[in-house]
Every structure is written in structure tokens, then in C-alpha cells.
Amino acid sequence: MDVLIVGAGSMGTWFGRAVDASVTFADVDPDAAAAAAEAVGGAVGGDVDSLAGDGEGRYDAVCLAVPMGAVERAIEAHADRAERALVDVSGAMAPPLSAMAERAPDRERVSLHPLFAPERAPGSIAVVRDRAGPVTDALLADLEARGNDLVETTAAEHDEAMESVQAAAHAAVLAFALAADPVPEGFETPVYEELRELVEVVTDGTPRVYADVQRTFEGAADVAEAAAALAAADDDEFARRYREAAEKWRDDAADGDRGADDAGDANGGDGA
């Protein structure tokens, strides 16, 4: 199988390494395409601008591994290069799937969101099979063979979850980083230590990626509103909101335990 990967950053390089295919990289930076090709033993397609609209060079599949804000433009430019399938790993799902359906209604279409940084692979990958088929099935099988867990979902469910999983979580951690100060050794509490470790994780990345998340998904405003409400609350209001937070996450944990019990019952029933 021949796969063109548009976007030779860390995520495109991860995808090229994870699939069993002949991969070609193209990027706005030809040097980045060359580096990714060398890293995974692929070929170099060069500058994406030189590919767009030239009518030459078609592939079994095209994978769009570009930032969220650029994925729809990339689909418009490169969908015709896909003979059989289009895949994206941009991190959002509804916009690219809509663009793929409009531009390539007769081809296989899958949106993927690896829920980990590439250097921490393997891990869980959210998957929406908008139009499944043998090419995308083979690519997904390759990802599973690499030890990844495929989490089947819908675009709406995924994008709504990212408002909490990414936008709100990142905003809360960065807000703590900006509002709090390092303290002398010995003054740390367990909560402070865990937050400090999260700050190190979140700030050891690329600002543009986190900015893309905030621009794409809602959630940060809810964090700001909640923090302002806590800051302004009297004792009774603070206690009410404290209990509200505890109950929300206690209910979530209980739902998870019930799901685990159900799964155990189902497995036990078939003799496994």
C-alpha cells in the first residue's frame, strides 16, 4: 500500500512509522519531509505547495497530519491524490470528516485522534469510521498491531469530550501555572506537587498545538467562570460548589465501576 502523509511533524512521523505501508512525506517545509522520510524509511514528496493541483502522483491513501486549523484546506488541496482512502490525525473530527465527505464522497474516510504524544506511543486512539473499507481497515489493523487501543466513537461524541479532556484541562493547568508561584522546598503538598508535574507536562510542548485546541474546542471559559465563582463565594456558596464538584466526580466513578462490573459479568457468562 502506498500512503502520502501530508504533514511531516511528530504526528505524521508517528503515523508513518506505525503503518505497514510505503510512505511518502510532504510538508510546507521540504527539510521536515526529508527528515521524516529518513526517520521511518520513507520517500520525500517535497513541498506540499508543489503537489497541490498538479494532477500527478496518486496514492492508495492520503493521511492529513496537519494542525487543526489547516486540515480542511489540506483536504481540499490533496483529497484528489487519494485513490481509495482519506485519513486525518488532526485532533478534531467533525470539521475534517465533513470536508472529506464533501471532497471525496466515493472514498473511504476515517478520522483518528491519538490520545497521547507521539513519544508516548502506544496508547488509545479515538476512531471514527465515516466510510470504512479494506484500506482503512488495514491501516487500523496496523495501529492495533503496534499495541494501540482503538476507541470507536462518533465525531460529535469525540469533539464534545475534547472540551473537557483538552480545552478545559489544559486551561486549568496553565492557569495554575500562571497564577501560582514556585515555593521553597519542604512546603509542597501532594496536590501542589501533582499540579506542578502537570505543568511540566503541558509546558513541554508546542504553544501552537495548545492554541489550536483552545481555538477549536470550548471549555476554557467554563474554567474561568468556575474559578471566578469560587473566588467570589462566601462560605456557604463555597461549600455548595465543593459538594457539587465531589458529587459530579463520585457519580462518574460509580458509573465506571458499574461498567466494569457489567463487562465482568459478560465475560464470565461465555466461559472466558
Coordinates of C-alpha atoms in Angstrom, one line a residue:
M1 CA 0.0 0.0 0.0
D2 CA 1.2 3.5 -0.9
V3 CA 0.4 6.3 1.6
L4 CA 1.0 10.0 1.2
I5 CA 1.4 11.7 4.5
V6 CA 0.8 15.5 4.3
G7 CA 2.5 17.0 7.4
A8 CA 5.9 15.7 8.5
G9 CA 5.8 16.8 12.1
S10 CA 5.8 14.5 15.1
M11 CA 2.3 13.1 14.4
G12 CA 2.9 12.5 10.7
T13 CA 6.2 10.8 11.5
W14 CA 4.4 8.6 14.1
F15 CA 1.8 7.5 11.6
G16 CA 4.4 6.7 9.0
R17 CA 6.3 4.5 11.5
A18 CA 3.1 2.9 12.8
V19 CA 1.6 1.6 9.5
D20 CA 2.9 -1.2 7.3
A21 CA 3.0 0.8 4.0
S22 CA 5.3 2.6 1.6
V23 CA 5.0 6.1 2.8
T24 CA 5.8 9.4 1.2
F25 CA 6.0 12.7 3.2
A26 CA 5.1 16.2 2.0
D27 CA 5.3 19.3 4.1
V28 CA 5.4 23.1 3.8
D29 CA 9.0 22.6 4.9
P30 CA 10.8 20.2 2.5
D31 CA 13.5 19.7 5.0
A32 CA 11.0 18.4 7.5
A33 CA 9.6 16.0 4.9
A34 CA 13.2 14.7 4.3
A35 CA 13.8 14.3 8.0
A36 CA 10.6 12.3 8.5
A37 CA 11.3 10.1 5.5
E38 CA 14.8 9.4 6.8
A39 CA 13.4 8.6 10.2
V40 CA 10.9 5.9 9.0
G41 CA 12.5 4.8 5.8
G42 CA 10.0 6.6 3.5
A43 CA 10.2 8.7 0.4
V44 CA 10.1 12.5 0.1
G45 CA 7.2 14.2 -1.7
G46 CA 8.7 17.7 -1.1
D47 CA 6.8 20.9 -0.5
V48 CA 3.0 20.5 -0.3
D49 CA 2.5 23.6 -2.5
S50 CA 4.3 21.8 -5.3
L51 CA 1.9 18.9 -5.0
A52 CA -1.4 20.8 -4.9
G53 CA -3.3 20.7 -8.1
D54 CA -0.5 19.2 -10.2
G55 CA -2.7 16.2 -11.2
E56 CA 0.1 13.8 -10.7
G57 CA 1.2 11.3 -8.1
R58 CA -1.8 9.4 -6.7
Y59 CA -1.7 7.1 -3.7
D60 CA -3.9 4.3 -2.2
A61 CA -4.4 6.6 0.9
V62 CA -3.7 10.1 1.9
C63 CA -3.2 10.9 5.6
L64 CA -3.6 14.5 6.7
A65 CA -1.3 15.1 9.7
V66 CA -1.6 18.9 9.8
P67 CA -2.7 21.3 12.6
M68 CA -6.5 21.5 13.3
G69 CA -6.7 25.0 11.7
A70 CA -5.2 23.8 8.4
V71 CA -6.8 20.4 8.0
E72 CA -9.8 21.5 5.9
R73 CA -7.5 23.4 3.5
A74 CA -5.2 20.4 3.3
I75 CA -8.2 18.1 2.4
E76 CA -9.3 20.5 -0.3
A77 CA -5.8 20.5 -1.8
H78 CA -4.9 16.8 -1.5
A79 CA -8.1 14.7 -1.5
D80 CA -7.8 14.0 -5.2
R81 CA -4.4 12.4 -4.7
A82 CA -6.2 9.6 -2.7
E83 CA -7.2 6.7 -5.0
R84 CA -9.1 4.8 -2.3
A85 CA -8.9 6.4 1.2
L86 CA -8.5 9.6 3.2
V87 CA -7.4 9.6 6.9
D88 CA -6.7 12.5 9.2
V89 CA -4.9 12.7 12.6
S90 CA -5.5 16.4 13.2
G91 CA -7.2 16.0 16.6
A92 CA -10.7 17.4 15.8
M93 CA -13.2 15.2 14.0
A94 CA -16.3 16.9 12.8
P95 CA -14.6 19.5 10.5
P96 CA -12.3 17.1 8.7
L97 CA -14.9 14.4 8.3
S98 CA -17.3 17.0 6.8
A99 CA -14.6 18.2 4.4
M100 CA -13.6 14.7 3.4
A101 CA -17.2 13.7 2.7
E102 CA -17.7 16.7 0.5
R103 CA -14.4 16.4 -1.4
A104 CA -14.2 12.6 -1.6
P105 CA -17.7 11.1 -1.2
D106 CA -16.8 7.9 -3.0
R107 CA -13.6 7.1 -1.0
E108 CA -13.0 5.5 2.4
R109 CA -12.9 8.1 5.2
V110 CA -11.6 7.7 8.7
S111 CA -10.7 10.3 11.4
L112 CA -8.2 9.4 14.1
H113 CA -7.1 11.1 17.3
P114 CA -4.2 9.5 19.1
L115 CA -4.8 10.5 22.7
F116 CA -1.1 10.7 23.5
A117 CA 2.0 12.5 22.5
P118 CA 3.8 10.5 19.8
E119 CA 6.8 9.9 22.0
R120 CA 4.5 8.1 24.5
A121 CA 3.1 5.7 22.0
P122 CA 1.4 3.3 22.0
G123 CA -1.9 4.4 23.6
S124 CA -5.6 4.9 23.0
I125 CA -6.7 6.2 19.6
A126 CA -10.2 7.6 19.1
V127 CA -11.6 6.4 15.7
V128 CA -14.5 7.4 13.6
R129 CA -15.1 5.2 10.6
D130 CA -17.2 7.5 8.4
R131 CA -16.9 5.3 5.4
A132 CA -15.0 2.1 6.1
G133 CA -13.3 -0.2 3.7
P134 CA -10.3 -2.5 3.1
V135 CA -7.6 0.2 3.0
T136 CA -8.6 1.9 6.2
D137 CA -9.3 -1.4 7.9
A138 CA -5.7 -2.5 7.1
L139 CA -4.3 0.8 8.4
L140 CA -6.3 0.4 11.6
A141 CA -5.1 -3.2 12.0
D142 CA -1.5 -1.9 11.7
L143 CA -2.1 0.6 14.5
E144 CA -3.6 -2.2 16.7
A145 CA -0.7 -4.5 15.9
R146 CA 1.6 -1.7 17.3
G147 CA -0.1 -2.1 20.7
N148 CA -2.6 0.8 20.4
D149 CA -6.2 0.5 21.6
L150 CA -8.8 1.7 19.1
V151 CA -11.7 3.6 20.8
E152 CA -14.6 3.6 18.4
T153 CA -16.7 6.8 18.7
T154 CA -18.6 9.4 16.8
A155 CA -17.4 12.9 15.7
A156 CA -19.9 14.6 18.0
E157 CA -19.1 12.5 21.0
H158 CA -15.3 13.0 20.5
D159 CA -15.4 16.7 19.9
E160 CA -17.7 17.2 22.9
A161 CA -15.4 15.1 25.1
M162 CA -12.4 17.2 24.0
E163 CA -14.0 20.3 25.5
S164 CA -13.2 18.7 28.9
V165 CA -10.3 16.4 28.1
Q166 CA -8.2 19.0 26.3
A167 CA -9.6 22.6 26.3
A168 CA -10.7 22.7 30.0
A169 CA -7.9 20.5 31.3
H170 CA -5.2 22.5 29.5
A171 CA -6.7 25.8 30.5
A172 CA -6.9 24.8 34.2
V173 CA -3.3 23.6 34.3
L174 CA -1.9 26.7 32.5
A175 CA -4.0 29.0 34.7
F176 CA -2.5 27.4 37.8
A177 CA 1.0 27.8 36.3
L178 CA 0.4 31.5 35.7
A179 CA -1.4 32.2 39.0
A180 CA 0.8 30.2 41.4
D181 CA 4.5 30.5 42.2
P182 CA 7.2 28.0 43.0
V183 CA 7.6 27.5 46.7
P184 CA 10.6 26.7 48.9
E185 CA 11.5 23.1 49.2
G186 CA 9.6 21.4 52.0
F187 CA 6.4 23.5 51.6
E188 CA 4.9 21.3 48.9
T189 CA 1.6 19.5 49.5
P190 CA 0.6 16.4 47.4
V191 CA -2.0 18.4 45.5
Y192 CA 0.6 21.1 44.7
E193 CA 3.2 18.5 43.6
E194 CA 0.8 16.8 41.3
L195 CA -0.3 20.1 39.7
R196 CA 3.4 21.1 39.3
E197 CA 4.1 17.9 37.5
L198 CA 1.1 18.5 35.2
V199 CA 2.5 22.0 34.4
E200 CA 5.8 20.4 33.4
V201 CA 3.9 18.0 31.1
V202 CA 1.8 20.7 29.5
T203 CA 4.6 23.2 29.0
D204 CA 6.9 20.7 27.5
G205 CA 5.3 21.1 24.1
T206 CA 4.5 23.4 21.3
P207 CA 2.4 26.5 22.1
R208 CA 0.7 26.4 18.7
V209 CA -0.8 23.0 19.4
Y210 CA -2.4 24.1 22.6
A211 CA -3.6 27.3 21.0
D212 CA -5.2 25.2 18.3
V213 CA -7.1 23.2 21.0
Q214 CA -8.4 26.4 22.6
R215 CA -9.5 27.8 19.3
T216 CA -11.2 24.6 18.2
F217 CA -12.9 23.4 21.4
E218 CA -14.9 25.3 24.1
G219 CA -14.0 24.7 27.7
A220 CA -11.5 27.4 28.8
A221 CA -14.3 29.9 29.5
D222 CA -16.0 27.4 31.8
V223 CA -12.8 27.1 33.8
A224 CA -12.5 30.9 34.1
E225 CA -16.2 31.1 35.2
A226 CA -15.8 28.4 37.8
A227 CA -12.6 30.0 39.2
A228 CA -14.2 33.4 39.4
A229 CA -17.3 31.9 41.2
L230 CA -15.0 30.2 43.8
A231 CA -13.0 33.4 44.3
A232 CA -16.2 35.4 45.0
A233 CA -18.1 32.8 47.0
D234 CA -18.9 33.1 50.7
D235 CA -18.5 30.1 53.0
D236 CA -22.0 28.7 52.2
E237 CA -21.6 29.1 48.5
F238 CA -18.1 27.6 48.5
A239 CA -19.3 24.6 50.4
R240 CA -22.2 24.1 47.9
R241 CA -19.8 24.2 45.0
Y242 CA -17.4 21.9 46.8
R243 CA -20.1 19.3 47.3
E244 CA -21.3 19.8 43.7
A245 CA -17.8 19.0 42.4
A246 CA -17.4 16.0 44.7
E247 CA -20.8 14.6 43.7
K248 CA -20.1 15.0 40.0
W249 CA -16.9 13.0 40.0
R250 CA -18.2 10.5 42.6
D251 CA -21.1 9.8 40.2
D252 CA -18.7 9.4 37.3
A253 CA -16.6 6.9 39.2
A254 CA -19.6 5.0 40.2
D255 CA -20.7 4.8 36.5
G256 CA -17.3 3.5 35.6
D257 CA -17.4 0.8 38.3
R258 CA -20.9 -0.3 37.1
G259 CA -19.5 -0.6 33.6
A260 CA -16.6 -2.7 34.8
D261 CA -19.0 -5.0 36.7
D262 CA -21.2 -5.4 33.6
A263 CA -18.1 -6.3 31.5
G264 CA -17.0 -8.8 34.0
D265 CA -20.5 -10.4 34.1
A266 CA -20.5 -10.6 30.3
N267 CA -17.0 -12.2 30.1
G268 CA -17.9 -14.7 32.8
G269 CA -21.0 -15.8 31.0
D270 CA -19.2 -17.1 28.0
G271 CA -16.7 -19.2 29.9
A272 CA -13.8 -16.9 29.3

